[in-house]
Short mmCIF file of C-alpha atoms and ligand atoms in Angstrom, two decimals:
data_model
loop_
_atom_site.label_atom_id
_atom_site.label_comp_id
_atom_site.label_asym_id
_atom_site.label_seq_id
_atom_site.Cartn_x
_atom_site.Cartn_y
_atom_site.Cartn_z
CA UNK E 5 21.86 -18.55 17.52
CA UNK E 6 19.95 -21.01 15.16
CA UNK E 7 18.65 -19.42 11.95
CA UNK E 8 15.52 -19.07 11.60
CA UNK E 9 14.07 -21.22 8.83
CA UNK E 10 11.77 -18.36 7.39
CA UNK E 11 12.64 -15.21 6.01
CA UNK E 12 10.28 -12.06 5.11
CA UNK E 13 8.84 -14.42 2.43
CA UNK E 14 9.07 -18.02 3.01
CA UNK E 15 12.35 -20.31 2.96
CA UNK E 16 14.65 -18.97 0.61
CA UNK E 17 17.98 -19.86 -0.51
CA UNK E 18 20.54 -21.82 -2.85
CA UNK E 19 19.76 -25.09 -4.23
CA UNK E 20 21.18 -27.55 -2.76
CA UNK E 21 23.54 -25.51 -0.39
CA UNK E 22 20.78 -23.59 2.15
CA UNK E 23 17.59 -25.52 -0.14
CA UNK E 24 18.12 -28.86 0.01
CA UNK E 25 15.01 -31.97 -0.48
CA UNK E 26 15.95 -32.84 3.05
CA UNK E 27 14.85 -29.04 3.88
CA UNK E 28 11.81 -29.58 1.73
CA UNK E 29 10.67 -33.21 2.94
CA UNK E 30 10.76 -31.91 6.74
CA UNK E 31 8.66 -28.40 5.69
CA UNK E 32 6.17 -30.86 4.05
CA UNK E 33 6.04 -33.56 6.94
CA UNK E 34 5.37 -30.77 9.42
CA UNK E 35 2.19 -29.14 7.21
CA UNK E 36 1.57 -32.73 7.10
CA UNK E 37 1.35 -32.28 11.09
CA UNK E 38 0.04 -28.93 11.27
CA UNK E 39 -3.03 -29.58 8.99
CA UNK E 40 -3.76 -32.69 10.50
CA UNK E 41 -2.84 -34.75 7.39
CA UNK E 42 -5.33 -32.18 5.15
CA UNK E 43 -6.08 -31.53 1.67
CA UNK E 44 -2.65 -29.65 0.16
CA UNK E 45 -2.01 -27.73 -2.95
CA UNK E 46 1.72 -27.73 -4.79
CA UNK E 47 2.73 -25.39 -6.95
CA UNK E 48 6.04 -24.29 -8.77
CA UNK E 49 7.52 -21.66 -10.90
CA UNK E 50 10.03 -22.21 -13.96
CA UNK E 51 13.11 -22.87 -11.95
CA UNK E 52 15.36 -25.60 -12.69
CA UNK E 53 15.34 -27.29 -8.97
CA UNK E 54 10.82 -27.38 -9.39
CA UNK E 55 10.85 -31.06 -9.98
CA UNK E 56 13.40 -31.91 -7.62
CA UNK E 57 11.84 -30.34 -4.72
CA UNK E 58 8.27 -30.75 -5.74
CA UNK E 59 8.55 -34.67 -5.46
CA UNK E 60 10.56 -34.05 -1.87
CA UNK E 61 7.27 -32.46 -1.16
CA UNK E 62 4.78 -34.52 -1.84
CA UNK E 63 7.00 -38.03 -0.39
CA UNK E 64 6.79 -35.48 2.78
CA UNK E 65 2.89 -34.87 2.40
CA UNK E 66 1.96 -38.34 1.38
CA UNK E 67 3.85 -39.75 4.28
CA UNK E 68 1.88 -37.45 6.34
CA UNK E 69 -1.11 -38.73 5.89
CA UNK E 70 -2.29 -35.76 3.61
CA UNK E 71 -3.95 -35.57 -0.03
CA UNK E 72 -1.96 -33.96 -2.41
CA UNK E 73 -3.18 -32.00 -5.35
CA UNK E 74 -0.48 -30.67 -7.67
CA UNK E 75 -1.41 -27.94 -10.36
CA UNK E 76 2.32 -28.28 -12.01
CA UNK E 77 3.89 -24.50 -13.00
CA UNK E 78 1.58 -21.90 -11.67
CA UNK E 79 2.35 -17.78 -10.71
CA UNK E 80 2.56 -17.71 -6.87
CA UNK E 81 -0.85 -15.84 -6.96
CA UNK E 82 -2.97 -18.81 -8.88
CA UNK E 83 -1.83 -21.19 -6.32
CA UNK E 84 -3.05 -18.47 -3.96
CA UNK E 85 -6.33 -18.35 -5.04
CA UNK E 86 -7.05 -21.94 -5.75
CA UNK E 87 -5.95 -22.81 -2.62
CA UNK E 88 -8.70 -21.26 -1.24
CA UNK E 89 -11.12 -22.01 -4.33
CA UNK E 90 -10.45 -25.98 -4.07
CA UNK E 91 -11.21 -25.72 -0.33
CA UNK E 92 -7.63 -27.28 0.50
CA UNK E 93 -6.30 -27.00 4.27
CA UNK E 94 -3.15 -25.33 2.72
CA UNK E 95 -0.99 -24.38 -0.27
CA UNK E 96 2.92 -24.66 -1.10
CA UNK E 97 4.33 -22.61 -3.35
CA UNK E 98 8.37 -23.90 -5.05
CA UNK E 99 9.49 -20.26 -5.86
CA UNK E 100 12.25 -17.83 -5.09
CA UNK E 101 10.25 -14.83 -6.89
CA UNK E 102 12.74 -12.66 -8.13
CA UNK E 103 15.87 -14.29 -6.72
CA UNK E 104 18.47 -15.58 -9.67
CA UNK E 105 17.88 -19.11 -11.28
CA UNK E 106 20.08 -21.07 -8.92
CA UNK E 107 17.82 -19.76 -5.52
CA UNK E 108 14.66 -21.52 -5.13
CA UNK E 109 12.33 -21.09 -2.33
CA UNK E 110 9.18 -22.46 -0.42
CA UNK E 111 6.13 -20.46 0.65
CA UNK E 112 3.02 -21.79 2.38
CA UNK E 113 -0.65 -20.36 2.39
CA UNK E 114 -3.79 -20.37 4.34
CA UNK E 115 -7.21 -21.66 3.13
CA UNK E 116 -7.78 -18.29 2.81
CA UNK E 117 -5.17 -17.47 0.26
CA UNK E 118 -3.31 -15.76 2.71
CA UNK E 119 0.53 -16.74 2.83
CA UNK E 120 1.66 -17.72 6.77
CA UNK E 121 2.23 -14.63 8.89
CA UNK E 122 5.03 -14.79 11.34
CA UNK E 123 3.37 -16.83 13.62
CA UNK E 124 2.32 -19.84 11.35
CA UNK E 125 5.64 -20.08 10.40
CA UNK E 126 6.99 -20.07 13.74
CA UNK E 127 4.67 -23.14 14.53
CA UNK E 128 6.24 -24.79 11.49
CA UNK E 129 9.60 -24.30 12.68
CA UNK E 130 8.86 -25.65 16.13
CA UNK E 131 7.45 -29.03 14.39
CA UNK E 132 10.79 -29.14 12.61
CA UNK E 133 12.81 -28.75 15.76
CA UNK E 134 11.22 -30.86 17.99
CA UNK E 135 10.62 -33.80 14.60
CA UNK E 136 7.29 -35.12 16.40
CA UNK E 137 6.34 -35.49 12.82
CA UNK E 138 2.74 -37.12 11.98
CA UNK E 139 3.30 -39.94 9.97
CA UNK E 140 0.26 -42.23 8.24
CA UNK E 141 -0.45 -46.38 8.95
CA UNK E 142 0.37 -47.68 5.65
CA UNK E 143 -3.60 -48.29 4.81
CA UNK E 144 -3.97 -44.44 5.57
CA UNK E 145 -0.95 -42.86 2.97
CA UNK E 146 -3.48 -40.99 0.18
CA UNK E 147 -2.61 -40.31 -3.62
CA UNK E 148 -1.15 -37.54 -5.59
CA UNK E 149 -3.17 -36.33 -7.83
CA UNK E 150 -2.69 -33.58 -10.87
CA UNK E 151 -5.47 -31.20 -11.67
CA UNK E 152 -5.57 -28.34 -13.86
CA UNK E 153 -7.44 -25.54 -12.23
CA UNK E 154 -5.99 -22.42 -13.67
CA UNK E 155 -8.96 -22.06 -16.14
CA UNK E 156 -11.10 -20.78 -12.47
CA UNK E 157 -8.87 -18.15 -12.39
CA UNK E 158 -9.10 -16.70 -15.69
CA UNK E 159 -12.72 -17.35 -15.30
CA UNK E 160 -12.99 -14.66 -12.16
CA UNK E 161 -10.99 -12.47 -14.07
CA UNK E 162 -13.23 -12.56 -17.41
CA UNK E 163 -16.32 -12.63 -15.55
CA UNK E 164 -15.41 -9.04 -13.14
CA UNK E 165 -13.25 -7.02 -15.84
CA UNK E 166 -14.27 -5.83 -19.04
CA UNK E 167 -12.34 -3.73 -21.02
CA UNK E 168 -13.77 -1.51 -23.93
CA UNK E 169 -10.61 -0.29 -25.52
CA UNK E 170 -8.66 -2.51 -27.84
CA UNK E 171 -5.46 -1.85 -26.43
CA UNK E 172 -2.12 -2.30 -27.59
CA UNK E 173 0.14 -4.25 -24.43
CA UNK E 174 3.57 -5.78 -24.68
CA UNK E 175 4.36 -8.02 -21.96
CA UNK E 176 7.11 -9.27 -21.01
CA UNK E 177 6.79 -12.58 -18.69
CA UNK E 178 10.53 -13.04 -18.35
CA UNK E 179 10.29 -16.60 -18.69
CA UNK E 180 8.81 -17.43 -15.47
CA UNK E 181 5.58 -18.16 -14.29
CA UNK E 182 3.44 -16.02 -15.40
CA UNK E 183 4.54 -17.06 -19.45
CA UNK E 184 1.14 -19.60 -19.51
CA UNK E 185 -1.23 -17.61 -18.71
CA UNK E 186 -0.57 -14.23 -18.88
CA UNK E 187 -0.92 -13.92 -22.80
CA UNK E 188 -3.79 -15.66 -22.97
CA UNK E 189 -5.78 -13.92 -21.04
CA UNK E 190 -4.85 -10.57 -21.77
CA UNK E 191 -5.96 -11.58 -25.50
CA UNK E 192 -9.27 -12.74 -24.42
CA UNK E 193 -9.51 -9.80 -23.08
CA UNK E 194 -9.68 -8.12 -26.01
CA UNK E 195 -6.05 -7.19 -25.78
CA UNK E 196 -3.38 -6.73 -28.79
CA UNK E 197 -0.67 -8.50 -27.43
CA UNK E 198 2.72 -9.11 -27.96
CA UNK E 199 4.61 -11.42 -25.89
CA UNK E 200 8.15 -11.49 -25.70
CA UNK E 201 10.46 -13.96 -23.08
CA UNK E 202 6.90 -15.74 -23.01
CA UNK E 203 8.63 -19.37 -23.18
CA UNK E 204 8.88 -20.66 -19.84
CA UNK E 205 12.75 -21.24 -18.66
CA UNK E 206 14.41 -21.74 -15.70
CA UNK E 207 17.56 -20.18 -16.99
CA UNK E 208 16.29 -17.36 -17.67
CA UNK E 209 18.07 -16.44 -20.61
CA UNK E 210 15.27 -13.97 -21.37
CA UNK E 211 15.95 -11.31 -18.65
CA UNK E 212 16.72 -11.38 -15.14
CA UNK E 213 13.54 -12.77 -12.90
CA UNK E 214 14.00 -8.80 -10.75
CA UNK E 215 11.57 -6.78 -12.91
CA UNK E 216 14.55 -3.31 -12.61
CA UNK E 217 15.49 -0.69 -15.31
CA UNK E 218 18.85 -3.10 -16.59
CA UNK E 219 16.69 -6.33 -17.48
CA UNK E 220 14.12 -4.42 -19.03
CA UNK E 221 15.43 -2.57 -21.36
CA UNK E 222 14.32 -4.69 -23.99
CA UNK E 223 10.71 -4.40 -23.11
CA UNK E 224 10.87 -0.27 -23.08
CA UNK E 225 12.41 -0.20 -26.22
CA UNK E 226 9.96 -3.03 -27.72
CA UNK E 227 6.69 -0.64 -26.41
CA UNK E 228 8.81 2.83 -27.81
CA UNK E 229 9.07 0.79 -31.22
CA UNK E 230 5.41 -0.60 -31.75
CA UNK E 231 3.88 2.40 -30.22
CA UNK E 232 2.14 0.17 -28.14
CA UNK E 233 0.08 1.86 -25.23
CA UNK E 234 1.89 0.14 -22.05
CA UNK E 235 4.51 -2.18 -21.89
CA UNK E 236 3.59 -4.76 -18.56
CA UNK E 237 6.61 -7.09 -17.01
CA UNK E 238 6.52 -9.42 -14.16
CA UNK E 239 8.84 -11.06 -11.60
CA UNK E 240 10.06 -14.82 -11.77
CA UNK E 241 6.80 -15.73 -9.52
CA UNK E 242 4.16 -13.26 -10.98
CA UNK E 243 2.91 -11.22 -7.67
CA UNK E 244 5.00 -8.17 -8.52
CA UNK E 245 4.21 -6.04 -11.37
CA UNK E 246 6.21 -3.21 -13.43
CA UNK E 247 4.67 -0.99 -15.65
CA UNK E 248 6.23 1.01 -19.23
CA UNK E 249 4.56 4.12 -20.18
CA UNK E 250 3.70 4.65 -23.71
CA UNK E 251 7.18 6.40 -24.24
CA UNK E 252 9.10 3.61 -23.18
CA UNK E 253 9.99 4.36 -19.70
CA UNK E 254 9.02 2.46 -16.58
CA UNK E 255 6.49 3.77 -14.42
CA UNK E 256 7.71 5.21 -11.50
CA UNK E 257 6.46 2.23 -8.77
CA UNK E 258 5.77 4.59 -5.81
CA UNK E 259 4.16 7.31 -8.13
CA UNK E 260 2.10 4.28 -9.84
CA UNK E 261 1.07 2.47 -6.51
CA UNK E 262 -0.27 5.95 -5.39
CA UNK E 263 -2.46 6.76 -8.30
CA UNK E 264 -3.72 3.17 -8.81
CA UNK E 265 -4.66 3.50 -5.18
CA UNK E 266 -6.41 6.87 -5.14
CA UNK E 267 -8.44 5.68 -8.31
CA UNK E 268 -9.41 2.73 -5.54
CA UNK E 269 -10.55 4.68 -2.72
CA UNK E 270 -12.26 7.27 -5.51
CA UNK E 271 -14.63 4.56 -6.97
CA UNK E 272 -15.25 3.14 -3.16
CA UNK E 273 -15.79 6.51 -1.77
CA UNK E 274 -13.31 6.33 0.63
CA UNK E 275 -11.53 3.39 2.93
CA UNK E 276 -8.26 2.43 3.55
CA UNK E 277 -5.03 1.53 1.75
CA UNK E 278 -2.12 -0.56 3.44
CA UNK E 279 1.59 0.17 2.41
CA UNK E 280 4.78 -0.42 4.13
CA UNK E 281 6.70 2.08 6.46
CA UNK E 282 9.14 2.34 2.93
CA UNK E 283 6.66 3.79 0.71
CA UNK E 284 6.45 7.46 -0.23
CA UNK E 285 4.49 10.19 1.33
CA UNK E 286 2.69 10.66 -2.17
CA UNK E 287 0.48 7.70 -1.04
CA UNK E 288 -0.95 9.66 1.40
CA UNK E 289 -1.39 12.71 -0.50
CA UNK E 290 -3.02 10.89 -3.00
CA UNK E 291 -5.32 8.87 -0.82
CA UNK E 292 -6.68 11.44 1.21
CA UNK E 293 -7.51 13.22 -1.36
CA UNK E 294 -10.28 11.01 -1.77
CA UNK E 295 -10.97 10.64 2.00
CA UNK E 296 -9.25 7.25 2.11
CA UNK E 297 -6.92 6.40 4.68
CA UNK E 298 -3.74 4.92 4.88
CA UNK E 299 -2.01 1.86 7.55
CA UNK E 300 1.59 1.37 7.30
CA UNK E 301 3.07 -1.86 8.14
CA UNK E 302 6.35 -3.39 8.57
CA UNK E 303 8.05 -4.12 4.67
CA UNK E 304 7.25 -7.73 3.43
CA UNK E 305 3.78 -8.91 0.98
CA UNK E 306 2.98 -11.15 4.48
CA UNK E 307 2.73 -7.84 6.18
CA UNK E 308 0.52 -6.16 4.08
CA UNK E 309 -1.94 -9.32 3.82
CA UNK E 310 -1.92 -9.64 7.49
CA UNK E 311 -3.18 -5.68 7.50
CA UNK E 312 -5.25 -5.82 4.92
CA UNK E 313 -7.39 -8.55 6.38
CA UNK E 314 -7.33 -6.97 9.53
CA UNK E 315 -8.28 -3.54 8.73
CA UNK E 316 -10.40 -4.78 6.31
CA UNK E 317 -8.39 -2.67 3.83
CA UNK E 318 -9.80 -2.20 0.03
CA UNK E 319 -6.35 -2.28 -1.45
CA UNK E 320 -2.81 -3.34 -0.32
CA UNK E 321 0.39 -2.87 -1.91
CA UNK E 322 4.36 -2.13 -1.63
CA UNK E 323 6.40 0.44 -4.17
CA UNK E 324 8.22 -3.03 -5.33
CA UNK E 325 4.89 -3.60 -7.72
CA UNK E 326 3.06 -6.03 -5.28
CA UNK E 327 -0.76 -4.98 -5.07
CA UNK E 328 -3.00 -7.51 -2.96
CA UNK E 329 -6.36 -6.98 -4.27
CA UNK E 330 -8.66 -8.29 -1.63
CA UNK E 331 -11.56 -8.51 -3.36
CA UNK E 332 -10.40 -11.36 -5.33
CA UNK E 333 -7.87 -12.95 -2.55
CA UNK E 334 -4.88 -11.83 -0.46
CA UNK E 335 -1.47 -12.69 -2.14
CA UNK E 336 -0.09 -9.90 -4.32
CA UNK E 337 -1.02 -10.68 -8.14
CA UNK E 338 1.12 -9.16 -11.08
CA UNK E 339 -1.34 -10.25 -13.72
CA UNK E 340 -4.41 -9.27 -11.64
CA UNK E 341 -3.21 -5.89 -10.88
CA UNK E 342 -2.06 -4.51 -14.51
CA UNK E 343 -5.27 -5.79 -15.81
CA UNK E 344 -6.82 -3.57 -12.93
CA UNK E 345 -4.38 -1.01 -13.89
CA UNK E 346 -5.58 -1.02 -17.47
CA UNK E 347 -9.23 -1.08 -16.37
CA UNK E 348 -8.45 1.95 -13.90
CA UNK E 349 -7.03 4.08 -17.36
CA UNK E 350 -10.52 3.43 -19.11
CA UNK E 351 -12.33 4.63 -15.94
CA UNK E 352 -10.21 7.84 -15.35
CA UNK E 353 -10.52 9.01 -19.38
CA UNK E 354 -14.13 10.09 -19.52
CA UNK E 355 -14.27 11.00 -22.94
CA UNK E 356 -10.93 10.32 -24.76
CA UNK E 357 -12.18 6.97 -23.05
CA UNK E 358 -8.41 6.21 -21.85
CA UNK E 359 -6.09 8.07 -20.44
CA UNK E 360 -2.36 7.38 -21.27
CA UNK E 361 -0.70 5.49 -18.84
CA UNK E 362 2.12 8.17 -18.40
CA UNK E 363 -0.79 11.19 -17.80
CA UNK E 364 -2.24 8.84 -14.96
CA UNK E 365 1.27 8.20 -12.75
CA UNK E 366 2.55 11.74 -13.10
CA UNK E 367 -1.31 12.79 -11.35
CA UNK E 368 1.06 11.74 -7.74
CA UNK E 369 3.47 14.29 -7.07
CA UNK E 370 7.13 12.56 -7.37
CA UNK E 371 8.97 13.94 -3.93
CA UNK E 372 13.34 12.71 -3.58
CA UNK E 373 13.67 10.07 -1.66
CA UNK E 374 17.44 9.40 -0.59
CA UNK E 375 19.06 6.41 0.56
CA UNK E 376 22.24 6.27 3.09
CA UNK E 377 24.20 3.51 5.41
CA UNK E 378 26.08 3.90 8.70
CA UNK E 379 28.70 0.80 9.84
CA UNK E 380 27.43 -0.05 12.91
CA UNK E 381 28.87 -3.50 14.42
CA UNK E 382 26.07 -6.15 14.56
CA UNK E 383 26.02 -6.69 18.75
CA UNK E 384 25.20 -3.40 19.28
CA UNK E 385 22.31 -2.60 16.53
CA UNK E 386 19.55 -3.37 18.65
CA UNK E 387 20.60 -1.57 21.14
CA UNK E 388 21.49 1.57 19.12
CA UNK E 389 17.60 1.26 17.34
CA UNK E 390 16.12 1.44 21.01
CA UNK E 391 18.37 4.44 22.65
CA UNK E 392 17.75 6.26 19.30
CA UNK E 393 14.05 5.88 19.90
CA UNK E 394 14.70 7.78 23.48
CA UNK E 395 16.52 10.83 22.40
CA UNK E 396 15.33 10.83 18.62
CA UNK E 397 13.35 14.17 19.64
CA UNK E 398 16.32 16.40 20.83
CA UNK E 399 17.20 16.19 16.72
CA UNK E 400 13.67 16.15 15.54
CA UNK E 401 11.15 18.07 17.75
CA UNK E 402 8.56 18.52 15.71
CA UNK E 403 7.45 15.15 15.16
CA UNK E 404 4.18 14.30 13.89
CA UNK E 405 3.77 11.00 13.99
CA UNK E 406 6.33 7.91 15.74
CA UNK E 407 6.14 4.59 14.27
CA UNK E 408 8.39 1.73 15.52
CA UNK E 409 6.50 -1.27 13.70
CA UNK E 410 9.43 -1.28 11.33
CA UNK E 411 12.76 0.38 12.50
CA UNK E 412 12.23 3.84 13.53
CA UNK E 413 9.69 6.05 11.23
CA UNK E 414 9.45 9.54 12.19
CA UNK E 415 6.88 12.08 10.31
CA UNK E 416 7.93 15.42 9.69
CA UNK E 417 6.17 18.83 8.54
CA UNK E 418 8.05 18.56 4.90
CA UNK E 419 9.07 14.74 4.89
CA UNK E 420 9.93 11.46 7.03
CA UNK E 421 12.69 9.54 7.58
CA UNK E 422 13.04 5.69 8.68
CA UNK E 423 15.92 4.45 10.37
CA UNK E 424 16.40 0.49 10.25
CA UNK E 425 18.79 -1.71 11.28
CA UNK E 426 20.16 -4.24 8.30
CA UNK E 427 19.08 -7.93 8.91
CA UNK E 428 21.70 -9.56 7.29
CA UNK E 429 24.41 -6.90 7.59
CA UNK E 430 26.68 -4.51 9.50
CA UNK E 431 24.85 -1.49 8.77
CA UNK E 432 21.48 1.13 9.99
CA UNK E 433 20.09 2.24 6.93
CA UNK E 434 18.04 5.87 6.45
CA UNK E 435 15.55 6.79 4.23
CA UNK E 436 14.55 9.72 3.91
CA UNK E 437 11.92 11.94 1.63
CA UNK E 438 10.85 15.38 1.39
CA UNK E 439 9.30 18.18 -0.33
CA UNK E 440 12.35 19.11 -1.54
CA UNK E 441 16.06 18.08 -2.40
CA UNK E 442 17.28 20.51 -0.20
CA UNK E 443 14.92 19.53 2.34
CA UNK E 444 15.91 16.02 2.19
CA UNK E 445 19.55 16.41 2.35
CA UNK E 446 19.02 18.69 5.73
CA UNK E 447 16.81 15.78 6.97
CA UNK E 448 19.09 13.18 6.05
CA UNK E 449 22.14 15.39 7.37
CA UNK E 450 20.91 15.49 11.05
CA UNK E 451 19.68 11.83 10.69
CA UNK E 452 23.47 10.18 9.99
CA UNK E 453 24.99 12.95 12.82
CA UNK E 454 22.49 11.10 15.27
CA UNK E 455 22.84 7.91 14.53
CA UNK E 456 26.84 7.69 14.06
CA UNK E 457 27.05 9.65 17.38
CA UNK E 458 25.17 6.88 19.09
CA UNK E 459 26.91 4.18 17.12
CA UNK E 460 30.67 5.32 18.54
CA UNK E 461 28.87 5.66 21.78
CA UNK E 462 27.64 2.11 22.15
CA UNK E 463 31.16 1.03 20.78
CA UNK E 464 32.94 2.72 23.60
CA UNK E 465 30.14 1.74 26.21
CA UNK E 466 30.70 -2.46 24.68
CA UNK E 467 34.21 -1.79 25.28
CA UNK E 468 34.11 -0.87 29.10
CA UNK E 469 32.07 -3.91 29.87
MG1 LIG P 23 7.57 -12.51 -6.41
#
């Protein structure tokens, strides 16, 4: 079977090897088609292969019969939201996130700021396959032209948040996209800042682009050191943000994503919240407690945008530290969200007029959450997901809620646990979380008994036919 082009978030892969200009020059003739030779936006993180691919892109474009407007190194959310702000038919984004320098990647967006959903990209595809690419008379190929736009963003973000605290912030922008602007506007702000891997390097010799405990150890010491009052990092493309408590330790992400979004549906008076089928139950708990509501999606930031928009959601987000914030526009935004996240501290102090950023997380209730694999020979995974679906209840009769958007996600009176086949490897994964350890470990138990039975079962069955 062909691979598809398009993975949970764009075109991924090595430079070069899986990423090649030729990849990049066909993706950009065929928005070139798809947008009727419209008004494009390119953008591009710190990585090495930016220039390379960025000129593939626009050749591609121009050729096309489009306009291109090219706003150089840019987070992933900027190009978002001027996308929709320059009224352009579409935006391309050069990034690979949090992948390591030599990946780069290629994401596309809406006129809405919305990144392609499944479909789009589908439509893409089939423009590549078939090659019936638009291509422009000679008196008809437009101009490139570079604009600097970023300054609308900080504008929207000056203009809607104001905070009254002085407050101390290290940030750590990991050399990527985010080191420009970032900075800046958390000091005009108000902000103390200190700004460490802040020069923008497609090496990355700062830290690793994955925001995880390892690569930022520097930044939790840094915050511990300066008794600063949060330490903020983001990933190589600047959707995803990771917070660091006053003490020096990172926030836990599904504990922080909960209490960020009950302040949310507190100061809206209810609504809903969209999160993926992965996140913990202490989302819930913490939204309802407000009256809010929560939709679960399959995992993936397109996902989440696509729900959001369609549920007209007040607040998106995955446990990874990617918030969409639709007010402003629909791609997740790392700088956005921890200036949100500071504003959402002064809000909740009353009188001390902060609270510490450590008080606020440990407000959601932190439940174990374990992780497990069973082998299961890729032929027969699909089939294993859909018989388990039929006879999950003889191990699990008291079932609250059945979700198959993702995998399998079964609610439980004390927990839930999602089973989900691997796409890229030999293996069903299950998650589980409950109340308690204990809990979890029986849940998980009777999950692996039911799904290795069924795996040797569909072995034996391949084998007789
Ligand atoms: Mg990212």
């Amino acid at each position: 079977m062909k691979q598809k082009l398009f993975g949970t978030s764009g075109v991924r892969g090595v430079v070069n090897r899986d990423l090649t200009p030729e990849t990049a020059l066909q993706i950009a003739s065929a928005v070139a088609t798809y947008t009727n030779s419209g008004k494009i936006v390119v953008g591009h993180d710190t990585r090495t292969s930016a220039s390379m691919l960025e000129n593939s892109l626009i050749a591609g474009l121009l050729a096309g019969g489009c306009s291109v407007y090219t706003l150089g190194l840019v987070p992933t959310p900027v190009l978002a939201y001027l996308t929709r702000e320059i009224k352009a038919d579409a935006g391309i984004m050069i990034t690979a996130s949090h992948n390591p320098p030599e990946y780069n990647g290629i994401k596309l967006f809406n006129e809405d700021s919305m990144a392609f959903n499944e479909e789009k990209q589908k439509q893409i595809e089939k423009i590549i396959e078939n090659k019936n690419f638009r291509r422009a008379n000679w008196q008809n190929i437009k101009k490139e032209t570079r604009i600097d736009e970023t300054y609308r963003y900080m504008d929207v973000i000056q203009k809607t948040v104001t905070l009254k605290k002085k407050w101390q912030i290290v940030l750590d922008t990991g050399n990527g996209a985010t080191s420009n602007i970032a900075p800046t506007l958390f000091r005009k702000l108000g902000c103390k800042v200190t700004a460490i891997n802040s020069q923008p390097d497609g090496f990355f010799p700062g830290r690793s682009p994955e925001p995880n405990t390892e690569s930022l150890q520097s930044l939790c010491q840094i915050v511990k050191q300066l008794k600063a009052d949060a330490g903020i990092a983001y990933d190589g493309d600047g959707d995803r943000m990771v917070a660091v408590d006053e003490k020096g330790k990172i926030s836990p992400l599904d504990q922080i994503l909960a209490t960020y979004a009950s302040h949310v549906i507190k100061e809206n008076k209810g609504g809903i919240v969209v999160t993926t089928v992965e996140a913990s139950m202490c989302l819930e708990k913490m939204v309802k407690k407000y009256n809010g509501r929560i939709e679960r999606t399959k995992v993936g930031d397109i996902n989440v945008a696509t729900a959001v928009k369609a549920h007209k959601a007040i607040f998106g987000g995955e446990p990874c530290g990617a918030w969409i914030h639709p007010k402003y526009h629909y791609s997740p935004d790392g700088i956005l969200s921890s200036i949100l996240l500071l504003k959402a501290l002064e809000e909740e102090g009353e009188e001390e007029q902060k609270i510490i950023l450590s008080k606020f997380v440990s407000r959601a209730p932190q439940y174990p959450m374990i992780r497990e694999n069973v082998t299961c020979p890729s032929n027969i995974k699909s089939k294993v997901m859909s018989e388990l679906e039929k006879i999950v209840d003889s191990t699990f009769p008291k079932v609250k809620e059945k979700l198959t958007i993702d995998g399998l996600h079964i609610t439980l009176e004390n927990g839930w646990v999602l089973i989900r086949a691997s796409g890229t490897e030999p293996l069903i994964r299950v998650t589980v979380e409950a109340e308690s350890a204990n809990e979890a470990k029986e849940i998980m138990g009777k999950a692996i008994k039911l799904v290795k039975k069924l795996v040797k079962e569909m072995v034996k069955w391949k084998q007789l036919f």
